[in-house]
Coordinates of C-alpha atoms in Angstrom, one line a residue:
M1 CA 4.0 -6.9 -0.1
H2 CA 6.8 -7.9 -2.6
N3 CA 10.3 -7.1 -3.5
W4 CA 12.6 -8.5 -6.2
G5 CA 16.0 -10.0 -6.3
W6 CA 18.1 -13.1 -7.2
L7 CA 18.1 -16.7 -6.3
L8 CA 21.6 -18.2 -6.6
R9 CA 22.8 -21.8 -6.5
K10 CA 24.0 -22.2 -3.0
D11 CA 26.7 -24.8 -3.8
L12 CA 28.3 -22.6 -6.4
V13 CA 28.2 -19.5 -4.2
E14 CA 30.0 -21.5 -1.5
K15 CA 32.4 -23.2 -4.0
Y16 CA 33.7 -19.9 -5.3
N17 CA 33.4 -18.1 -1.9
M18 CA 31.2 -15.4 -3.6
D19 CA 30.5 -12.2 -1.6
I20 CA 26.8 -11.5 -2.1
S21 CA 26.4 -9.0 0.6
N22 CA 26.9 -6.0 -1.7
I23 CA 24.6 -7.0 -4.5
K24 CA 22.1 -4.1 -4.4
T25 CA 21.5 -3.5 -8.1
I26 CA 20.8 -5.6 -11.2
E27 CA 24.3 -4.9 -12.6
A28 CA 26.1 -5.9 -9.4
I29 CA 25.6 -9.5 -10.0
E30 CA 27.7 -9.5 -13.2
P31 CA 31.1 -10.4 -11.5
L32 CA 29.3 -13.6 -10.3
L33 CA 28.0 -14.4 -13.7
K34 CA 31.5 -14.0 -15.1
I35 CA 32.9 -16.4 -12.5
I36 CA 30.4 -19.1 -13.6
K37 CA 30.9 -18.5 -17.3
E38 CA 34.7 -18.9 -16.9
N39 CA 34.7 -21.9 -14.6
E40 CA 31.5 -23.9 -15.1
P41 CA 31.1 -24.8 -18.8
D42 CA 28.1 -26.9 -18.1
I43 CA 26.2 -24.2 -16.2
I44 CA 24.3 -21.2 -17.8
P45 CA 24.9 -18.2 -15.6
L46 CA 21.4 -16.7 -15.8
C47 CA 18.0 -18.3 -16.2
I48 CA 15.3 -16.3 -18.1
A49 CA 12.0 -17.5 -19.4
T50 CA 9.1 -15.2 -20.6
M51 CA 8.3 -12.5 -18.0
D52 CA 10.5 -14.2 -15.4
A53 CA 13.4 -12.0 -16.3
P54 CA 15.7 -9.3 -14.6
F55 CA 13.4 -6.7 -16.2
Q56 CA 11.2 -7.3 -13.2
L57 CA 13.8 -5.8 -10.9
L58 CA 12.9 -2.4 -12.3
D59 CA 9.7 -3.1 -10.4
W60 CA 7.4 -0.8 -12.4
D61 CA 4.1 -0.1 -10.7
R62 CA 2.0 -1.5 -13.5
I63 CA -1.6 -0.2 -14.1
S64 CA -2.9 -3.3 -15.9
D65 CA -1.5 -6.7 -16.9
D66 CA 2.2 -7.3 -17.2
D67 CA 2.1 -7.2 -21.0
V68 CA 0.1 -4.0 -21.2
P69 CA 2.0 -0.6 -21.4
G70 CA 1.4 1.8 -18.6
A71 CA 3.1 2.2 -15.2
L72 CA 4.2 4.5 -12.5
Y73 CA 7.7 4.6 -11.0
P74 CA 7.7 2.4 -7.9
D75 CA 8.9 5.1 -5.4
N76 CA 5.9 7.5 -5.3
R77 CA 7.9 10.2 -7.1
D78 CA 5.0 11.5 -9.1
T79 CA 1.6 10.7 -10.5
K80 CA 2.5 10.4 -14.2
I81 CA 1.8 7.2 -16.0
I82 CA 4.2 6.3 -18.7
N83 CA 4.8 3.6 -21.3
H84 CA 7.3 1.8 -19.1
F85 CA 8.5 -0.6 -21.9
L86 CA 10.1 2.5 -23.6
A87 CA 11.2 4.4 -20.5
P88 CA 14.9 5.4 -20.4
E89 CA 15.6 2.9 -17.6
S90 CA 14.0 0.0 -19.5
I91 CA 16.0 0.8 -22.7
E92 CA 19.2 1.0 -20.6
H93 CA 18.2 -2.4 -19.2
Y94 CA 17.7 -3.9 -22.7
H95 CA 21.3 -2.8 -23.5
L96 CA 22.6 -4.5 -20.4
M97 CA 20.8 -7.8 -21.3
R98 CA 22.2 -7.5 -24.9
D99 CA 25.7 -7.2 -23.4
W100 CA 25.1 -10.2 -21.1
M101 CA 23.8 -12.2 -24.0
N102 CA 27.0 -11.3 -26.1
K103 CA 29.1 -12.4 -23.1
G104 CA 27.4 -15.8 -22.9
Y105 CA 25.7 -15.2 -19.6
I106 CA 22.2 -16.0 -21.1
H107 CA 21.2 -19.1 -23.0
P108 CA 21.1 -18.3 -26.8
D109 CA 17.6 -19.7 -27.0
A110 CA 16.3 -17.9 -23.9
A111 CA 13.7 -16.0 -26.0
T112 CA 11.9 -19.2 -26.7
M113 CA 12.0 -20.8 -23.2
Q114 CA 8.8 -21.0 -21.3
N115 CA 9.0 -22.2 -17.7
Q116 CA 11.6 -20.8 -15.4
V117 CA 11.0 -23.1 -12.4
E118 CA 11.4 -26.2 -14.7
L119 CA 14.6 -24.8 -16.0
M120 CA 15.8 -24.2 -12.4
K121 CA 15.0 -27.8 -11.6
S122 CA 17.4 -28.9 -14.3
G123 CA 20.4 -27.9 -12.3
K124 CA 21.9 -26.2 -15.4
Y125 CA 21.5 -22.6 -14.2
F126 CA 23.2 -20.5 -11.6
A127 CA 21.0 -17.5 -11.0
A128 CA 17.4 -16.5 -11.5
S129 CA 15.5 -13.3 -10.9
Q130 CA 12.5 -13.8 -8.6
S131 CA 9.8 -12.0 -6.7
L132 CA 11.1 -12.5 -3.1
K133 CA 9.9 -12.5 0.5
P134 CA 11.4 -13.9 3.7
G135 CA 12.2 -17.5 3.2
K136 CA 11.7 -17.6 -0.6
D137 CA 15.0 -19.4 -1.0
A138 CA 13.9 -22.3 1.2
E139 CA 10.6 -22.6 -0.5
M140 CA 12.3 -22.7 -4.0
S141 CA 14.8 -25.2 -2.7
A142 CA 12.0 -27.5 -1.7
T143 CA 10.2 -27.0 -5.0
T144 CA 13.2 -27.5 -7.3
G145 CA 15.3 -30.0 -5.3
I146 CA 18.3 -27.7 -5.5
E147 CA 19.5 -25.4 -2.7
W148 CA 19.3 -21.7 -3.4
V149 CA 20.3 -18.5 -1.5
Q150 CA 18.4 -15.3 -2.0
V151 CA 19.7 -11.8 -2.6
D152 CA 17.2 -9.0 -2.0
V153 CA 17.7 -6.1 -4.4
T154 CA 14.6 -3.8 -4.5
R155 CA 12.9 -2.5 -1.4
P156 CA 9.6 -4.1 -0.3
V157 CA 6.5 -2.3 -1.6
M158 CA 2.8 -2.8 -1.1
S159 CA 1.1 -2.5 -4.4
N160 CA -2.0 -3.7 -6.4
R161 CA 0.1 -6.6 -7.5
E162 CA -0.5 -8.2 -4.1
T163 CA -4.2 -7.3 -3.7
T164 CA -5.2 -8.6 -7.1
G165 CA -2.5 -11.3 -7.6
A166 CA -3.8 -13.8 -5.1
M167 CA -7.3 -12.6 -4.4
L168 CA -10.0 -15.1 -3.5
A169 CA -13.5 -14.3 -4.8
I170 CA -16.9 -16.0 -5.0
P171 CA -18.2 -16.2 -8.6
K172 CA -21.4 -14.3 -9.2
A173 CA -23.0 -17.5 -10.6
S174 CA -22.1 -19.6 -7.5
K175 CA -25.0 -21.7 -6.5
N176 CA -23.8 -21.8 -2.8
P177 CA -22.2 -18.4 -2.1
E178 CA -22.7 -18.8 1.7
K179 CA -20.9 -22.1 1.8
A180 CA -18.2 -20.8 -0.5
F181 CA -17.7 -17.9 2.0
L182 CA -17.5 -20.3 4.9
F183 CA -14.8 -22.3 3.1
I184 CA -12.8 -19.2 2.4
E185 CA -13.2 -18.3 6.1
L186 CA -11.8 -21.6 7.1
L187 CA -8.7 -20.9 5.0
Y188 CA -8.0 -18.0 7.4
T189 CA -9.0 -19.7 10.6
D190 CA -8.4 -23.5 10.4
K191 CA -4.8 -24.5 10.5
Y192 CA -5.4 -28.1 9.6
L193 CA -7.3 -27.3 6.4
K194 CA -4.7 -24.6 5.4
N195 CA -1.9 -27.1 5.7
L196 CA -3.8 -29.9 4.2
L197 CA -4.1 -27.8 1.0
N198 CA -0.5 -26.7 1.3
Y199 CA 1.3 -30.0 1.9
G200 CA -1.2 -32.8 1.6
I201 CA -1.7 -35.7 4.1
E202 CA 0.5 -36.2 7.1
N203 CA 2.7 -39.3 6.8
V204 CA 1.8 -39.7 3.1
H205 CA 3.1 -36.4 1.6
Y206 CA 4.9 -35.0 4.7
R207 CA 6.0 -36.0 8.2
K208 CA 6.1 -33.8 11.3
I209 CA 9.4 -33.1 13.0
N210 CA 7.6 -31.2 15.7
D211 CA 4.2 -29.5 16.2
N212 CA 5.1 -26.8 13.6
V213 CA 8.0 -28.1 11.5
I214 CA 7.6 -30.6 8.7
E215 CA 9.6 -32.3 5.9
L216 CA 8.3 -33.4 2.6
I217 CA 8.2 -37.1 1.7
N218 CA 9.7 -37.7 -1.7
P219 CA 8.2 -34.4 -3.0
E220 CA 9.2 -35.0 -6.7
N221 CA 7.2 -38.2 -6.8
S222 CA 4.6 -37.9 -4.1
G223 CA 1.8 -36.9 -6.4
Y224 CA 1.1 -33.8 -4.3
N225 CA 3.5 -30.8 -4.1
P226 CA 1.6 -27.7 -5.5
G227 CA 3.9 -25.1 -3.9
H228 CA 1.1 -22.5 -4.0
G229 CA 0.2 -22.0 -0.4
W230 CA 0.9 -18.3 -0.6
K231 CA -2.1 -17.9 -2.9
F232 CA -4.8 -18.5 -0.3
G233 CA -5.6 -18.1 3.3
D234 CA -3.5 -17.1 6.3
Q235 CA 0.1 -17.9 5.6
F236 CA 1.0 -17.3 9.3
K237 CA -0.9 -20.6 10.0
D238 CA 1.5 -22.5 7.6
Y239 CA 3.9 -25.2 8.9
L240 CA 7.5 -24.4 8.5
M241 CA 9.6 -26.8 6.4
S242 CA 12.7 -28.3 8.0
N243 CA 15.0 -26.2 5.8
E244 CA 13.2 -22.9 6.7
D245 CA 14.3 -20.2 9.1
P246 CA 12.5 -20.7 12.5
Q247 CA 12.1 -16.9 12.5
K248 CA 10.4 -16.8 9.1
W249 CA 7.1 -15.5 10.2
E250 CA 8.6 -12.9 12.6
K251 CA 10.8 -11.7 9.6
F252 CA 7.7 -11.6 7.5
L253 CA 5.9 -9.3 9.9
K254 CA 9.0 -7.0 9.8
F255 CA 9.1 -7.2 6.0
N256 CA 5.5 -6.1 5.9
E257 CA 6.0 -3.2 8.3
E258 CA 9.0 -1.8 6.4
G259 CA 7.5 -1.8 3.0
L260 CA 6.6 1.3 1.1
V261 CA 2.8 1.7 0.5
L262 CA 2.5 2.9 -3.1
N263 CA 0.2 5.8 -3.7
S264 CA -1.7 3.8 -6.3
L265 CA -2.7 1.1 -3.9
G266 CA -6.5 0.5 -4.3
F267 CA -6.7 2.0 -7.9
V268 CA -8.4 -0.3 -10.3
F269 CA -8.2 0.5 -14.0
D270 CA -11.5 0.1 -16.0
K271 CA -10.5 -1.3 -19.4
T272 CA -13.9 -0.7 -21.0
N273 CA -13.1 2.4 -23.0
V274 CA -9.8 1.0 -24.4
E275 CA -10.3 -2.7 -24.9
T276 CA -9.3 -2.5 -28.5
Q277 CA -6.1 -0.6 -27.8
I278 CA -5.2 -3.0 -24.9
S279 CA -5.6 -6.0 -27.2
A280 CA -3.6 -4.5 -29.9
C281 CA -0.8 -3.3 -27.6
K282 CA -0.7 -6.7 -25.9
N283 CA 0.0 -8.3 -29.3
V284 CA 2.8 -5.9 -30.0
V285 CA 4.3 -6.4 -26.6
Q286 CA 4.1 -10.2 -27.0
A287 CA 6.0 -9.9 -30.3
Y288 CA 8.9 -7.9 -28.8
Y289 CA 9.4 -8.3 -25.1
K290 CA 11.1 -11.7 -25.0
Q291 CA 13.8 -10.7 -27.5
L292 CA 14.4 -7.4 -25.5
F293 CA 14.2 -9.0 -22.0
T294 CA 16.8 -11.7 -23.0
G295 CA 19.2 -9.5 -25.1
S296 CA 18.5 -11.6 -28.2
V297 CA 18.3 -8.6 -30.6
E298 CA 20.1 -5.4 -31.3
V299 CA 18.4 -2.8 -29.0
E300 CA 18.1 0.5 -31.0
P301 CA 16.4 -0.7 -34.2
T302 CA 14.2 -3.1 -32.2
V303 CA 13.0 -0.4 -29.8
E304 CA 12.4 1.9 -32.7
Q305 CA 10.1 -0.6 -34.4
F306 CA 8.6 -1.6 -31.1
A307 CA 7.6 2.1 -30.5
K308 CA 6.3 2.5 -34.0
E309 CA 4.0 -0.5 -33.7
L310 CA 2.8 0.4 -30.2
K311 CA 1.9 3.9 -31.5
A312 CA -0.1 2.3 -34.3
A313 CA -1.8 0.0 -31.8
G314 CA -3.1 3.0 -29.9
V315 CA -0.7 3.2 -26.9
D316 CA -1.1 7.0 -26.6
E317 CA -4.9 6.7 -26.2
L318 CA -4.4 3.8 -23.7
I319 CA -2.0 5.8 -21.5
A320 CA -4.2 8.9 -21.7
E321 CA -7.2 6.9 -20.5
M322 CA -5.1 5.3 -17.7
Q323 CA -4.0 8.8 -16.6
R324 CA -7.6 10.3 -16.8
Q325 CA -8.9 7.5 -14.5
Y326 CA -5.9 7.7 -12.1
D327 CA -6.2 11.5 -11.8
E328 CA -9.9 11.2 -11.1
W329 CA -9.3 8.4 -8.5
L330 CA -6.6 10.5 -6.8
K331 CA -8.9 13.5 -6.7
N332 CA -11.5 11.5 -4.8
K333 CA -9.2 9.3 -2.8
P334 CA -9.7 9.7 1.0
K335 CA -6.8 11.7 2.6

């Protein structure tokens, strides 16, 4: 399950008494960015790096990798796969980012920046778009050393992004698949092992406040602070950090129950017949997306060239193959 939204610097939200309760769209954050631009000359209002960009708040239900054209709308409205990079909503978004760049809300070099989390750690940014979940603000506060508050924008959905994004598997060439399976089983059953991997060694990397609440010991210099516990095992066995909501896991269950299950859940695209087109389209997307996502270029001529190069790369054949496979899958999908 995932949704998208914003992480905002908590100290600046409080300093300017910002009302964040009505931020339900990408555009609704602009008055806050304006406040920062006008009053905090040393702070960049919006942090963007590579695919970590407000474009993600469109939440396209992508059929393949993030840099491969082809997606469904994320609300189960139909079964038509489109080139989402050139959809009307995406082009409108590129215009918004161009406007924000011209207003100084985005760093002029954003198209060349690489690591959003490292940028957030610098303390030089006010807002960042993120994939959210209950308690994400507390997790990122611990990771970055800066307090954040989260603003949920999109509705929670259950998609293939979750089932494939953090999937544990045993390699076919594994010499001990049985033992590998037993280890994976422990990640879902053994609380000590799960938290050892999450947080390290007690009284070395963290200390317990009570049986289920901990605080990290010098996380920036402890030598162990991976911050990737969500990728493996049963999260409901994780300790809570001292800055986290005591009701985090109860809210997580509610979050999961309220999510929209996308109709494409379970569909796996076979790339075999269009590997050449995928590779060519990826190259084109990589050449254009950073400039469009960050508002670094004029939109219309860039989109026109982007579309022309994608067509030459075989995007029509790629989308047609995605549609063919998806239609076939839907036809045989259990009701």
